[in-house]
Short mmCIF file of C-alpha atoms in Angstrom, two decimals:
data_model
loop_
_atom_site.label_atom_id
_atom_site.label_comp_id
_atom_site.label_asym_id
_atom_site.label_seq_id
_atom_site.Cartn_x
_atom_site.Cartn_y
_atom_site.Cartn_z
CA MET T 304 0.04 -0.06 -0.01
CA THR T 305 1.08 3.64 -0.29
CA SER T 306 1.21 6.51 2.14
CA VAL T 307 -1.54 8.61 0.25
CA THR T 308 -4.09 10.06 2.62
CA ALA T 309 -7.33 8.12 2.40
CA ALA T 310 -10.14 10.38 0.98
CA SER T 311 -12.25 9.83 4.05
CA GLU T 312 -9.56 11.26 6.30
CA LEU T 313 -9.54 14.67 4.50
CA PRO T 314 -11.68 17.49 5.90
CA LEU T 315 -14.64 18.40 3.55
CA PRO T 316 -13.84 21.50 1.56
CA PRO T 317 -15.69 24.77 2.34
CA THR T 318 -18.79 25.55 0.28
CA PRO T 319 -18.02 27.01 -2.27
CA PHE T 320 -14.38 25.93 -2.40
CA LYS T 321 -12.02 28.99 -2.54
CA SER T 322 -8.64 28.83 -4.36
CA SER T 323 -5.61 30.51 -3.22
CA ILE T 324 -5.10 34.06 -4.35
CA MET T 325 -3.38 34.04 -7.79
CA GLN T 326 -1.40 36.58 -9.77
CA ILE T 327 -1.71 37.27 -13.46
CA GLU T 328 1.49 36.57 -15.33
CA PRO T 329 2.87 39.36 -17.60
CA GLN T 330 2.97 37.12 -20.71
CA TRP T 331 -0.75 36.53 -20.38
CA ILE T 332 -1.64 40.14 -21.24
CA ASP T 333 -2.47 40.63 -24.91
CA TYR T 334 -2.44 43.52 -27.30
CA ASN T 335 -5.75 44.72 -25.88
CA GLY T 336 -3.87 45.39 -22.59
CA HIS T 337 -5.73 42.89 -20.52
CA LEU T 338 -5.72 39.26 -19.38
CA ASN T 339 -6.13 37.25 -22.64
CA MET T 340 -9.18 35.12 -22.88
CA ALA T 341 -7.02 31.87 -23.06
CA TYR T 342 -5.31 32.42 -19.83
CA TYR T 343 -8.31 32.66 -17.70
CA ASN T 344 -8.51 28.97 -18.31
CA VAL T 345 -5.16 28.49 -16.82
CA MET T 346 -6.36 30.15 -13.57
CA PHE T 347 -9.62 28.24 -13.49
CA ASP T 348 -7.69 24.94 -14.09
CA ARG T 349 -5.25 25.70 -11.24
CA ALA T 350 -8.20 26.39 -8.96
CA ILE T 351 -9.67 22.90 -9.95
CA ASP T 352 -6.36 21.30 -9.24
CA GLU T 353 -6.42 22.72 -5.75
CA MET T 354 -10.05 21.53 -5.21
CA TRP T 355 -9.23 18.09 -6.50
CA LEU T 356 -6.62 17.79 -3.70
CA GLN T 357 -9.39 18.22 -1.23
CA LEU T 358 -11.57 15.74 -3.01
CA GLY T 359 -8.64 13.21 -2.91
CA ILE T 360 -8.21 12.99 -6.67
CA GLY T 361 -4.97 14.94 -7.32
CA PRO T 362 -1.56 13.71 -8.55
CA ALA T 363 -0.98 11.48 -5.45
CA TYR T 364 -4.29 9.72 -6.18
CA MET T 365 -3.16 9.19 -9.84
CA LYS T 366 0.24 7.75 -8.60
CA ALA T 367 -1.35 5.40 -5.99
CA ARG T 368 -4.49 4.27 -7.86
CA HIS T 369 -3.84 5.02 -11.55
CA CYS T 370 -6.88 7.16 -12.08
CA SER T 371 -7.16 10.81 -13.00
CA THR T 372 -9.71 13.24 -14.42
CA PHE T 373 -10.10 14.74 -17.95
CA THR T 374 -12.14 17.78 -18.82
CA ALA T 375 -14.82 16.83 -21.35
CA GLU T 376 -16.46 20.36 -21.86
CA CYS T 377 -15.87 23.89 -20.72
CA HIS T 378 -17.95 27.07 -21.07
CA VAL T 379 -16.52 30.38 -20.11
CA ARG T 380 -18.25 33.87 -19.85
CA TYR T 381 -15.89 36.87 -19.98
CA LEU T 382 -17.79 39.48 -17.91
CA ARG T 383 -15.28 42.27 -16.89
CA GLU T 384 -11.72 42.91 -18.05
CA ILE T 385 -8.99 42.23 -15.61
CA HIS T 386 -5.36 43.54 -15.76
CA LEU T 387 -1.87 42.89 -14.79
CA GLY T 388 -1.38 43.50 -11.02
CA ASP T 389 -5.03 42.50 -10.21
CA PRO T 390 -5.01 39.71 -7.64
CA VAL T 391 -7.67 37.08 -8.45
CA GLN T 392 -9.44 34.29 -6.57
CA VAL T 393 -11.63 31.53 -7.92
CA SER T 394 -14.68 29.91 -6.19
CA VAL T 395 -15.59 26.45 -7.18
CA PHE T 396 -19.16 25.05 -6.89
CA LEU T 397 -19.53 21.32 -7.21
CA LEU T 398 -23.03 21.20 -8.76
CA GLY T 399 -23.44 17.64 -9.37
CA ALA T 400 -21.78 14.17 -9.87
CA ASP T 401 -22.67 10.65 -11.10
CA GLU T 402 -20.52 7.47 -10.93
CA LYS T 403 -17.93 8.85 -13.40
CA ARG T 404 -18.51 12.55 -13.95
CA LEU T 405 -18.24 15.92 -12.02
CA HIS T 406 -20.12 19.09 -12.97
CA THR T 407 -18.54 22.29 -11.63
CA PHE T 408 -19.12 26.06 -11.88
CA GLU T 409 -16.37 28.55 -11.18
CA GLN T 410 -16.34 32.18 -10.45
CA LEU T 411 -13.11 34.32 -11.00
CA ARG T 412 -13.19 37.51 -8.97
CA HIS T 413 -10.82 40.37 -8.11
CA ALA T 414 -9.43 39.03 -4.84
CA GLU T 415 -9.65 42.36 -2.94
CA GLU T 416 -12.46 44.24 -4.54
CA GLY T 417 -14.74 41.11 -5.02
CA TRP T 418 -16.11 42.00 -8.45
CA LEU T 419 -16.83 39.09 -10.90
CA SER T 420 -14.55 38.92 -13.89
CA ALA T 421 -15.51 35.61 -15.48
CA THR T 422 -17.33 32.23 -14.85
CA SER T 423 -16.40 28.77 -16.13
CA GLU T 424 -18.78 25.73 -16.18
CA ASN T 425 -17.09 22.34 -16.64
CA LEU T 426 -17.95 18.67 -17.20
CA THR T 427 -15.12 16.43 -16.06
CA LEU T 428 -14.66 12.65 -16.56
CA HIS T 429 -12.95 10.15 -14.26
CA VAL T 430 -10.39 8.23 -16.18
CA ASP T 431 -8.61 4.83 -15.72
CA MET T 432 -5.12 5.93 -16.81
CA GLN T 433 -3.92 2.43 -17.74
CA ALA T 434 -6.81 1.91 -20.16
CA ARG T 435 -7.14 5.81 -20.68
CA LYS T 436 -10.89 5.23 -20.62
CA VAL T 437 -13.58 6.73 -18.56
CA ALA T 438 -14.20 4.56 -15.46
CA PRO T 439 -16.35 4.78 -12.32
CA PHE T 440 -14.99 6.44 -9.21
CA PRO T 441 -13.95 3.94 -6.51
CA PRO T 442 -16.55 3.71 -3.68
CA ASP T 443 -14.66 5.85 -1.21
CA ILE T 444 -14.09 8.65 -3.69
CA ARG T 445 -17.71 8.40 -4.95
CA ALA T 446 -18.89 8.60 -1.25
CA ARG T 447 -16.78 11.71 -0.65
CA VAL T 448 -17.96 13.45 -3.89
CA THR T 449 -21.58 12.70 -2.97
CA ALA T 450 -21.11 14.16 0.57
CA ILE T 451 -19.66 17.30 -1.07
CA VAL T 452 -22.36 17.61 -3.65
CA ASP T 453 -24.93 17.19 -0.66
CA SER T 454 -23.12 19.90 1.30
CA TYR T 455 -23.82 22.31 -1.60
CA ALA T 456 -27.55 21.58 -1.69
CA SER T 457 -28.47 24.43 0.59
CA VAL T 458 -26.25 26.96 -1.25
CA PRO T 459 -28.01 29.24 -3.72
CA ARG T 460 -26.96 28.29 -7.31
CA PRO T 461 -24.91 31.02 -8.92
CA GLU T 462 -26.29 32.91 -11.97
CA GLY T 463 -25.17 31.80 -15.43
CA ILE T 464 -25.29 27.96 -15.23
CA GLY T 465 -26.24 25.94 -18.45
CA ARG T 466 -25.70 28.67 -21.12
CA SER T 467 -24.88 28.04 -24.65
CA VAL T 468 -23.16 30.43 -27.11
CA ALA T 469 -25.62 32.05 -29.49
CA MET T 470 -26.61 35.28 -31.14
CA PRO T 471 -30.18 35.97 -29.87
CA SER T 472 -31.21 37.52 -33.19
CA LYS T 473 -30.65 34.34 -35.08
CA MET X 546 -4.45 58.71 -42.98
CA THR X 547 -2.48 55.66 -42.22
CA SER X 548 -0.84 52.94 -44.51
CA VAL X 549 -3.11 50.10 -43.02
CA THR X 550 -4.62 48.03 -45.96
CA ALA X 551 -8.24 48.87 -46.48
CA ALA X 552 -10.47 45.87 -45.62
CA SER X 553 -11.96 45.89 -49.06
CA GLU X 554 -8.52 45.29 -50.67
CA LEU X 555 -7.82 42.09 -48.81
CA PRO X 556 -8.74 38.73 -50.47
CA LEU X 557 -11.69 36.96 -48.81
CA PRO X 558 -10.42 34.14 -46.49
CA PRO X 559 -11.04 30.44 -47.66
CA THR X 560 -14.09 28.70 -46.24
CA PRO X 561 -13.49 27.62 -43.52
CA PHE X 562 -10.44 29.63 -42.69
CA LYS X 563 -7.41 27.39 -41.97
CA SER X 564 -4.75 28.61 -39.44
CA SER X 565 -1.07 27.97 -39.78
CA ILE X 566 0.11 24.62 -38.44
CA MET X 567 1.09 25.07 -34.80
CA GLN X 568 3.17 23.09 -32.41
CA ILE X 569 2.31 22.31 -28.75
CA GLU X 570 4.78 23.82 -26.31
CA PRO X 571 6.29 21.46 -23.63
CA GLN X 572 5.08 23.53 -20.68
CA TRP X 573 1.49 23.06 -21.87
CA ILE X 574 1.72 19.24 -21.07
CA ASP X 575 0.11 18.49 -17.69
CA TYR X 576 0.51 15.62 -15.18
CA ASN X 577 -1.83 13.50 -17.27
CA GLY X 578 0.75 13.55 -20.04
CA HIS X 579 -1.27 15.48 -22.57
CA LEU X 580 -2.10 18.99 -23.69
CA ASN X 581 -3.68 20.63 -20.76
CA MET X 582 -7.27 21.80 -21.20
CA ALA X 583 -6.29 25.48 -20.72
CA TYR X 584 -3.83 25.63 -23.48
CA TYR X 585 -6.12 24.44 -26.15
CA ASN X 586 -7.57 27.91 -25.83
CA VAL X 587 -4.24 29.48 -26.66
CA MET X 588 -4.11 27.74 -29.93
CA PHE X 589 -7.72 28.50 -30.68
CA ASP X 590 -7.08 32.19 -29.86
CA ARG X 591 -3.96 32.32 -32.13
CA ALA X 592 -6.09 30.87 -34.96
CA ILE X 593 -8.62 33.68 -34.30
CA ASP X 594 -5.83 36.21 -34.40
CA GLU X 595 -4.73 34.94 -37.90
CA MET X 596 -8.36 35.05 -39.23
CA TRP X 597 -8.86 38.52 -37.80
CA LEU X 598 -5.90 39.73 -39.92
CA GLN X 599 -7.88 38.59 -43.02
CA LEU X 600 -11.00 40.28 -41.81
CA GLY X 601 -8.96 43.48 -41.42
CA ILE X 602 -9.48 43.70 -37.64
CA GLY X 603 -6.06 42.77 -36.27
CA PRO X 604 -3.45 44.90 -34.41
CA ALA X 605 -3.02 47.33 -37.34
CA TYR X 606 -6.81 48.04 -37.39
CA MET X 607 -6.59 48.72 -33.61
CA LYS X 608 -3.63 51.13 -33.99
CA ALA X 609 -5.16 52.94 -36.97
CA ARG X 610 -8.93 53.07 -36.03
CA HIS X 611 -8.83 52.51 -32.18
CA CYS X 612 -11.25 49.50 -32.15
CA SER X 613 -10.58 45.90 -31.31
CA THR X 614 -12.49 42.79 -30.28
CA PHE X 615 -13.06 41.07 -26.86
CA THR X 616 -14.29 37.52 -26.38
CA ALA X 617 -17.70 37.49 -24.49
CA GLU X 618 -18.25 33.74 -24.26
CA CYS X 619 -16.39 30.47 -25.24
CA HIS X 620 -17.46 26.92 -25.24
CA VAL X 621 -14.90 24.17 -25.79
CA ARG X 622 -15.42 20.44 -26.11
CA TYR X 623 -12.44 18.16 -25.60
CA LEU X 624 -12.93 15.15 -27.86
CA ARG X 625 -9.59 13.29 -28.21
CA GLU X 626 -6.27 13.69 -26.29
CA ILE X 627 -3.31 15.39 -28.00
CA HIS X 628 0.27 15.04 -27.06
CA LEU X 629 3.61 16.85 -27.33
CA GLY X 630 4.99 16.53 -30.92
CA ASP X 631 1.50 16.37 -32.56
CA PRO X 632 1.25 19.19 -35.08
CA VAL X 633 -2.15 20.94 -35.01
CA GLN X 634 -4.21 22.97 -37.25
CA VAL X 635 -7.38 25.00 -36.54
CA SER X 636 -10.28 25.62 -38.90
CA VAL X 637 -12.49 28.62 -38.14
CA PHE X 638 -16.13 28.96 -39.37
CA LEU X 639 -17.67 32.41 -39.30
CA LEU X 640 -21.22 31.27 -38.58
CA GLY X 641 -22.86 34.73 -38.11
CA ALA X 642 -22.47 38.30 -37.33
CA ASP X 643 -24.47 41.38 -36.57
CA GLU X 644 -23.59 45.13 -36.28
CA LYS X 645 -21.27 44.48 -33.33
CA ARG X 646 -20.88 40.75 -32.78
CA LEU X 647 -19.16 37.64 -34.50
CA HIS X 648 -20.15 34.05 -33.83
CA THR X 649 -17.47 31.54 -34.72
CA PHE X 650 -16.93 27.79 -34.47
CA GLU X 651 -13.41 26.23 -34.56
CA GLN X 652 -12.16 22.77 -34.94
CA LEU X 653 -8.59 21.74 -33.74
CA ARG X 654 -7.34 18.83 -35.70
CA HIS X 655 -4.01 16.65 -35.91
CA ALA X 656 -2.50 18.50 -38.82
CA GLU X 657 -1.28 15.31 -40.69
CA GLU X 658 -3.79 12.73 -39.51
CA GLY X 659 -6.80 14.89 -39.72
CA TRP X 660 -8.66 13.67 -36.57
CA LEU X 661 -10.56 16.13 -34.53
CA SER X 662 -9.21 16.90 -30.97
CA ALA X 663 -11.46 19.72 -29.79
CA THR X 664 -14.02 22.28 -30.85
CA SER X 665 -14.55 25.90 -29.61
CA GLU X 666 -17.53 28.14 -30.13
CA ASN X 667 -17.19 31.84 -29.43
CA LEU X 668 -19.12 35.07 -29.28
CA THR X 669 -16.89 37.97 -29.84
CA LEU X 670 -17.63 41.75 -29.32
CA HIS X 671 -16.39 44.75 -31.39
CA VAL X 672 -15.04 47.29 -28.99
CA ASP X 673 -14.24 51.01 -29.13
CA MET X 674 -10.86 51.08 -27.41
CA GLN X 675 -11.06 54.65 -26.35
CA ALA X 676 -14.50 54.19 -24.50
CA ARG X 677 -13.64 50.42 -23.85
CA LYS X 678 -17.30 49.80 -24.76
CA VAL X 679 -19.08 47.63 -27.29
CA ALA X 680 -19.54 49.60 -30.64
CA PRO X 681 -20.78 48.85 -34.15
CA PHE X 682 -18.34 47.84 -36.79
CA PRO X 683 -17.56 50.60 -39.24
CA PRO X 684 -19.37 50.16 -42.53
CA ASP X 685 -16.41 48.85 -44.59
CA ILE X 686 -15.66 46.17 -41.97
CA ARG X 687 -19.37 45.29 -41.51
CA ALA X 688 -19.64 44.72 -45.38
CA ARG X 689 -16.62 42.55 -45.31
CA VAL X 690 -17.89 40.48 -42.45
CA THR X 691 -21.28 40.06 -44.12
CA ALA X 692 -19.51 39.03 -47.33
CA ILE X 693 -17.63 36.30 -45.39
CA VAL X 694 -20.76 35.16 -43.53
CA ASP X 695 -22.45 34.78 -46.86
CA SER X 696 -19.68 32.80 -48.33
CA TYR X 697 -20.12 30.38 -45.60
CA ALA X 698 -23.89 29.87 -46.25
CA SER X 699 -23.38 26.95 -48.63
CA VAL X 700 -20.92 25.20 -46.32
CA PRO X 701 -22.44 22.34 -44.17
CA ARG X 702 -22.50 23.46 -40.58
CA PRO X 703 -20.11 21.36 -38.37
CA GLU X 704 -21.57 19.04 -35.66
CA GLY X 705 -21.47 20.41 -32.07
CA ILE X 706 -22.83 23.97 -32.39
CA GLY X 707 -24.92 25.47 -29.63
CA ARG X 708 -24.16 23.01 -26.76
CA SER X 709 -24.35 23.74 -23.11
CA VAL X 710 -22.73 21.91 -20.30
CA ALA X 711 -24.93 19.54 -18.56
CA MET X 712 -25.19 16.09 -16.96
CA PRO X 713 -27.97 14.41 -18.88
CA SER X 714 -29.24 12.48 -15.88
CA LYS X 715 -30.09 15.61 -13.96
#
């Protein structure tokens, strides 16, 4: 056996999960003088990495149990420009899960002023890394994920879930 | 006046527009051993930058006419893993436009083998960079955009447009 912490021994993450405060990197600023649309996703993904540690499905889990997660789908709304020097923090809402998928919604805010810059909605798949195929969560992780989804049940759902890209006039 | 090429003098881009062939950068590979979800967006955005040059709305346009474009919304589907050393090429379909918005759909493929790795659907806004507010396209650009949208009318629409993130069982 390995020394990886059993998922059941980890404290449940807060609701919603809050990432560490992150800084925008200078090479992420584009010719419009603001954070380029592509690099929002780097910060959203780093926030997910932090939350996955608290779910017990981070790199140590992959090493010990040969499973990981792949993003299947991602929808970002860019609501307000953000600039070099603005500290940012991401909140992650775990909206739902089934035996092999996680549905999350993230909010990226100015860490000091609190205003919302962007949201990201994601569908994530649990993957057996030896077969590189989608596979069910093991029972202990499934129980933990369910407990976290249940802890979110009383939290108001943020605005903007379930959108598709469209031009309304069409 | 400036020396920027008038939009009406540029050749219409092919249908769909094809980006240059791009290489995955080593720092974009994550602990799963494949292109990280966030960096697909860097390649999609670089492809859009190339197409915008052919629309006449790139950096020279911003410098000469003080307008640019901001992404409002972006939806990515991750369909097949791609790895370091795989050359990639992006096709861009301009699906629609109105007086201040562009609706695009992109396909990221293995450049030699042709298989589809990911798609990205985007809504983009035309912005007055002095006011930093959404503004109508000037008439020459609007005419050019309309001509390109019209040139796509006979092209079959790719699969996967208009999706939202959801877990079907919910």
